mmCIF file of C-alpha atoms in Angstrom:
data_model
loop_
_atom_site.group_PDB
_atom_site.id
_atom_site.type_symbol
_atom_site.label_atom_id
_atom_site.label_comp_id
_atom_site.label_asym_id
_atom_site.label_seq_id
_atom_site.Cartn_x
_atom_site.Cartn_y
_atom_site.Cartn_z
ATOM 1 C CA PRO A 1 -25.616 1.418 -12.079
ATOM 2 C CA GLY A 2 -24.214 -0.855 -14.478
ATOM 3 C CA ALA A 3 -23.373 1.013 -17.311
ATOM 4 C CA ARG A 4 -20.302 0.051 -19.622
ATOM 5 C CA ALA A 5 -18.962 1.920 -22.682
ATOM 6 C CA PHE A 6 -16.298 1.155 -25.249
ATOM 7 C CA PHE A 7 -14.217 2.046 -28.191
ATOM 8 C CA TYR A 8 -13.488 -0.654 -30.542
ATOM 9 C CA GLN A 9 -10.388 -0.010 -33.784
ATOM 10 C CA GLY A 10 -9.837 3.707 -35.180
ATOM 11 C CA SER A 11 -7.762 6.421 -33.735
ATOM 12 C CA LEU A 12 -8.164 8.545 -31.040
ATOM 13 C CA LYS A 13 -6.628 12.376 -30.864
ATOM 14 C CA ASN A 14 -6.941 15.580 -28.775
ATOM 15 C CA ILE A 15 -10.013 14.442 -26.231
ATOM 16 C CA VAL A 16 -10.587 14.156 -22.993
ATOM 17 C CA ILE A 17 -12.694 10.868 -21.794
ATOM 18 C CA LYS A 18 -14.617 11.034 -18.531
ATOM 19 C CA PHE A 19 -16.655 7.556 -17.189
ATOM 20 C CA HIS A 20 -18.641 8.583 -14.229
ATOM 21 C CA GLY A 21 -19.993 5.287 -12.588
ATOM 22 C CA SER A 22 -23.347 5.660 -10.192
ATOM 23 C CA GLU A 23 -22.524 6.505 -6.524
ATOM 24 C CA GLN A 24 -25.482 4.755 -5.288
ATOM 25 C CA GLU A 25 -24.852 1.164 -4.489
ATOM 26 C CA ILE A 26 -25.766 -1.634 -6.604
ATOM 27 C CA LYS A 27 -25.254 -5.328 -6.297
ATOM 28 C CA VAL A 28 -22.426 -6.436 -7.446
ATOM 29 C CA ASP A 29 -21.343 -10.388 -8.269
ATOM 30 C CA GLN A 30 -19.494 -12.741 -10.214
ATOM 31 C CA ASN A 31 -22.229 -13.111 -13.384
ATOM 32 C CA THR A 32 -22.374 -9.250 -13.701
ATOM 33 C CA GLN A 33 -18.536 -8.424 -13.796
ATOM 34 C CA ILE A 34 -17.747 -9.605 -17.134
ATOM 35 C CA ASP A 35 -20.336 -8.059 -20.125
ATOM 36 C CA GLN A 36 -21.802 -10.031 -23.164
ATOM 37 C CA ARG A 37 -19.059 -9.548 -24.863
ATOM 38 C CA GLY A 38 -16.339 -11.009 -22.615
ATOM 39 C CA LEU A 39 -15.364 -7.197 -21.096
ATOM 40 C CA THR A 40 -14.482 -6.787 -17.756
ATOM 41 C CA GLY A 41 -14.175 -3.053 -17.791
ATOM 42 C CA CYS A 42 -16.753 -0.149 -17.067
ATOM 43 C CA PHE A 43 -14.893 2.133 -19.881
ATOM 44 C CA SER A 44 -12.754 -0.158 -22.469
ATOM 45 C CA LEU A 45 -10.650 0.736 -25.309
ATOM 46 C CA ILE A 46 -9.997 -1.929 -27.758
ATOM 47 C CA ASP A 47 -7.620 -1.891 -30.789
ATOM 48 C CA VAL A 48 -7.081 1.434 -31.103
ATOM 49 C CA SER A 49 -4.580 4.110 -31.659
ATOM 50 C CA LEU A 50 -3.629 7.106 -29.152
ATOM 51 C CA LYS A 51 -2.587 10.792 -29.071
ATOM 52 C CA ASP A 52 -2.482 12.815 -26.660
ATOM 53 C CA ILE A 53 -5.778 12.030 -24.687
ATOM 54 C CA ASN A 54 -6.732 12.000 -21.305
ATOM 55 C CA ILE A 55 -9.294 9.779 -19.385
ATOM 56 C CA LYS A 56 -10.941 10.366 -16.413
ATOM 57 C CA SER A 57 -13.029 7.556 -14.309
ATOM 58 C CA LYS A 58 -15.410 7.818 -11.143
ATOM 59 C CA ASP A 59 -17.629 5.776 -9.040
ATOM 60 C CA SER A 60 -17.364 2.459 -11.135
ATOM 61 C CA ASN A 61 -18.633 -0.728 -10.051
ATOM 62 C CA CYS A 62 -16.864 -3.319 -12.606
ATOM 63 C CA GLU A 63 -13.710 -5.950 -12.090
ATOM 64 C CA ASP A 64 -12.014 -2.800 -14.323
ATOM 65 C CA SER A 65 -12.663 0.652 -13.877
ATOM 66 C CA VAL A 66 -11.112 1.437 -17.208
ATOM 67 C CA ASN A 67 -9.454 -1.076 -19.218
ATOM 68 C CA LEU A 68 -7.147 -0.601 -22.202
ATOM 69 C CA ILE A 69 -6.542 -3.878 -24.478
ATOM 70 C CA LYS A 70 -4.282 -3.818 -27.741
ATOM 71 C CA VAL A 71 -4.130 -0.032 -27.803
ATOM 72 C CA LYS A 72 -0.754 1.531 -29.166
ATOM 73 C CA GLY A 73 0.387 5.218 -28.845
ATOM 74 C CA ASN A 74 0.454 8.268 -25.976
ATOM 75 C CA ILE A 75 -1.915 9.514 -22.932
ATOM 76 C CA GLU A 76 -1.334 11.945 -21.485
ATOM 77 C CA SER A 77 -3.035 11.411 -17.833
ATOM 78 C CA ILE A 78 -5.483 8.609 -16.572
ATOM 79 C CA ASN A 79 -6.828 9.686 -13.370
ATOM 80 C CA ILE A 80 -9.222 7.282 -11.193
ATOM 81 C CA THR A 81 -11.445 7.322 -8.210
ATOM 82 C CA ASN A 82 -13.291 4.739 -6.383
ATOM 83 C CA SER A 83 -12.972 1.292 -8.680
ATOM 84 C CA PHE A 84 -14.781 -1.337 -7.286
ATOM 85 C CA ARG A 85 -11.981 -4.005 -8.489
ATOM 86 C CA ASP A 86 -8.904 -2.714 -10.305
ATOM 87 C CA ALA A 87 -8.719 0.760 -11.241
ATOM 88 C CA LEU A 88 -6.750 0.449 -14.558
ATOM 89 C CA ASP A 89 -6.152 -2.704 -16.764
ATOM 90 C CA ILE A 90 -3.419 -2.329 -19.598
ATOM 91 C CA ASP A 91 -3.762 -5.702 -21.781
ATOM 92 C CA PHE A 92 -1.382 -6.892 -24.490
ATOM 93 C CA SER A 93 -0.372 -3.119 -25.717
ATOM 94 C CA LYS A 94 2.275 -0.700 -26.224
ATOM 95 C CA VAL A 95 1.794 2.560 -24.378
ATOM 96 C CA SER A 96 3.346 5.420 -23.129
ATOM 97 C CA ILE A 97 1.665 7.595 -20.118
ATOM 98 C CA LYS A 98 3.015 10.665 -18.329
ATOM 99 C CA ASN A 99 0.832 10.587 -15.583
ATOM 100 C CA ILE A 100 -1.590 8.111 -13.606
ATOM 101 C CA ASN A 101 -3.368 9.337 -10.355
ATOM 102 C CA VAL A 102 -5.850 6.173 -8.698
ATOM 103 C CA LYS A 103 -7.202 6.358 -5.266
ATOM 104 C CA ASN A 104 -9.240 4.140 -3.902
ATOM 105 C CA ALA A 105 -9.439 0.482 -5.356
ATOM 106 C CA GLY A 106 -10.871 -2.258 -4.325
ATOM 107 C CA ASN A 107 -8.274 -4.495 -5.873
ATOM 108 C CA ASP A 108 -4.848 -3.678 -7.681
ATOM 109 C CA CYS A 109 -4.507 -0.009 -8.483
ATOM 110 C CA VAL A 110 -3.060 -0.177 -12.124
ATOM 111 C CA ASP A 111 -2.739 -3.934 -13.537
ATOM 112 C CA LEU A 112 -0.240 -4.613 -16.755
ATOM 113 C CA SER A 113 0.076 -7.487 -18.703
ATOM 114 C CA LYS A 114 1.766 -9.006 -21.749
ATOM 115 C CA GLY A 115 3.285 -5.756 -23.386
ATOM 116 C CA PHE A 116 5.335 -2.791 -23.649
ATOM 117 C CA TYR A 117 4.929 0.079 -21.085
ATOM 118 C CA THR A 118 6.571 3.988 -20.641
ATOM 119 C CA LEU A 119 5.315 5.576 -17.609
ATOM 120 C CA ASN A 120 6.494 8.588 -16.454
ATOM 121 C CA LYS A 121 4.562 8.800 -13.182
ATOM 122 C CA LEU A 122 2.140 7.518 -10.701
ATOM 123 C CA ASN A 123 0.673 8.358 -7.849
ATOM 124 C CA LEU A 124 -1.601 5.375 -6.075
ATOM 125 C CA GLU A 125 -3.471 5.104 -2.902
ATOM 126 C CA ASN A 126 -5.484 3.243 -1.091
ATOM 127 C CA CYS A 127 -5.204 -0.179 -3.002
ATOM 128 C CA ALA A 128 -6.371 -2.730 -1.279
ATOM 129 C CA ASP A 129 -4.197 -5.400 -2.957
ATOM 130 C CA LYS A 130 -1.499 -4.183 -5.580
ATOM 131 C CA GLY A 131 -0.279 -0.489 -6.207
ATOM 132 C CA LEU A 132 1.436 -1.769 -9.060
ATOM 133 C CA SER A 133 0.989 -5.055 -11.152
ATOM 134 C CA ILE A 134 3.472 -6.176 -13.629
ATOM 135 C CA GLY A 135 3.281 -9.752 -15.457
ATOM 136 C CA GLU A 136 3.006 -11.650 -18.633
ATOM 137 C CA GLU A 137 6.185 -10.882 -19.810
ATOM 138 C CA SER A 138 5.326 -7.384 -19.765
ATOM 139 C CA ILE A 139 8.483 -4.918 -20.692
ATOM 140 C CA LEU A 140 8.227 -1.696 -18.139
ATOM 141 C CA LYS A 141 10.083 1.644 -17.689
ATOM 142 C CA LEU A 142 8.754 3.769 -15.095
ATOM 143 C CA ASN A 143 10.080 6.998 -13.844
ATOM 144 C CA GLU A 144 8.444 7.826 -10.562
ATOM 145 C CA ILE A 145 6.181 6.124 -8.681
ATOM 146 C CA ASN A 146 4.707 6.735 -5.280
ATOM 147 C CA VAL A 147 2.131 4.213 -3.462
ATOM 148 C CA ILE A 148 0.750 5.306 -0.501
ATOM 149 C CA ALA A 149 -1.465 2.237 1.956
ATOM 150 C CA ALA A 150 -1.304 -1.275 -0.232
ATOM 151 C CA ASN A 151 -0.907 -4.609 0.369
ATOM 152 C CA ILE A 152 2.305 -4.872 -1.963
ATOM 153 C CA GLY A 153 3.367 -1.522 -3.311
ATOM 154 C CA ILE A 154 4.585 -3.214 -6.927
ATOM 155 C CA SER A 155 4.676 -6.745 -7.760
ATOM 156 C CA SER A 156 6.207 -7.971 -10.961
ATOM 157 C CA LYS A 157 6.059 -11.534 -12.068
ATOM 158 C CA ASP A 158 5.614 -13.802 -14.676
ATOM 159 C CA SER A 159 8.860 -13.201 -17.038
ATOM 160 C CA SER A 160 8.503 -9.393 -17.270
ATOM 161 C CA LEU A 161 11.363 -7.070 -17.027
ATOM 162 C CA THR A 162 10.516 -4.169 -14.674
ATOM 163 C CA THR A 163 12.668 -0.904 -14.304
ATOM 164 C CA ILE A 164 11.946 1.449 -11.927
ATOM 165 C CA GLU A 165 14.271 5.216 -11.666
ATOM 166 C CA ASN A 166 12.020 6.774 -8.547
ATOM 167 C CA LEU A 167 10.083 5.071 -5.781
ATOM 168 C CA ASN A 168 8.487 6.203 -2.455
ATOM 169 C CA ILE A 169 5.745 3.089 -1.025
ATOM 170 C CA LYS A 170 4.475 4.280 2.483
ATOM 171 C CA ASN A 171 1.824 2.329 4.397
ATOM 172 C CA SER A 172 2.348 -0.879 2.462
ATOM 173 C CA LYS A 173 2.504 -4.791 3.730
ATOM 174 C CA LYS A 174 5.480 -5.731 1.536
ATOM 175 C CA CYS A 175 6.842 -2.870 -0.702
ATOM 176 C CA LEU A 176 8.582 -4.889 -3.559
ATOM 177 C CA LYS A 177 7.811 -8.396 -4.492
ATOM 178 C CA THR A 178 8.959 -10.708 -7.869
ATOM 179 C CA LYS A 179 7.284 -13.868 -8.142
ATOM 180 C CA ARG A 180 6.495 -17.060 -10.688
ATOM 181 C CA LYS A 181 2.728 -17.426 -10.455
ATOM 182 C CA LYS A 182 1.987 -19.307 -13.599
ATOM 183 C CA GLN A 183 3.884 -22.158 -14.477
ATOM 184 C CA GLU A 184 3.586 -20.998 -18.474
ATOM 185 C CA PHE A 185 6.787 -18.172 -17.341
ATOM 186 C CA SER A 186 9.741 -17.984 -15.284
ATOM 187 C CA GLY A 187 10.177 -15.175 -12.755
ATOM 188 C CA SER A 188 10.688 -11.638 -12.637
ATOM 189 C CA ILE A 189 13.203 -9.110 -12.920
ATOM 190 C CA LEU A 190 12.638 -6.091 -10.735
ATOM 191 C CA ASN A 191 15.250 -3.373 -11.439
#
């Protein structure tokens, strides 16, 4: 319980990474959500170049199950099940991802900030807050997204440009939302 793992700098190619948290209940409070390095992810990749990798995460109890920070390259798949808060959080990155599957997130299923993102297919289910959140001047090109059961299906905010070809949103309170959340940004465009 409370375990974390991270890769810092370098490159990863043609590998499968599996992070399995603890299935037992542990006490989680705000003081345990950020580790001594300032990381919020149970599994984090920081300043890493990626090629054809697969990431699997299950039963995490951190603020972010998987956190990618300043990464570049391409990812074959990310599969995340049972996240305490955000399932996938990507910041300051330039990545292409073929498939993202998330089931059961205590907050956002996928959260993108300040980067360039090309995503092929997302299947997101049981997201307590947003299925997909795009913010802070991100540029997103997305081929297909399926969201089942979220508070908000897709939220694009804070000077972000989001383009989606195909979307299917079911059992969500709001399907789409654009807004300005932080005063240093303008609104958002959602195509």
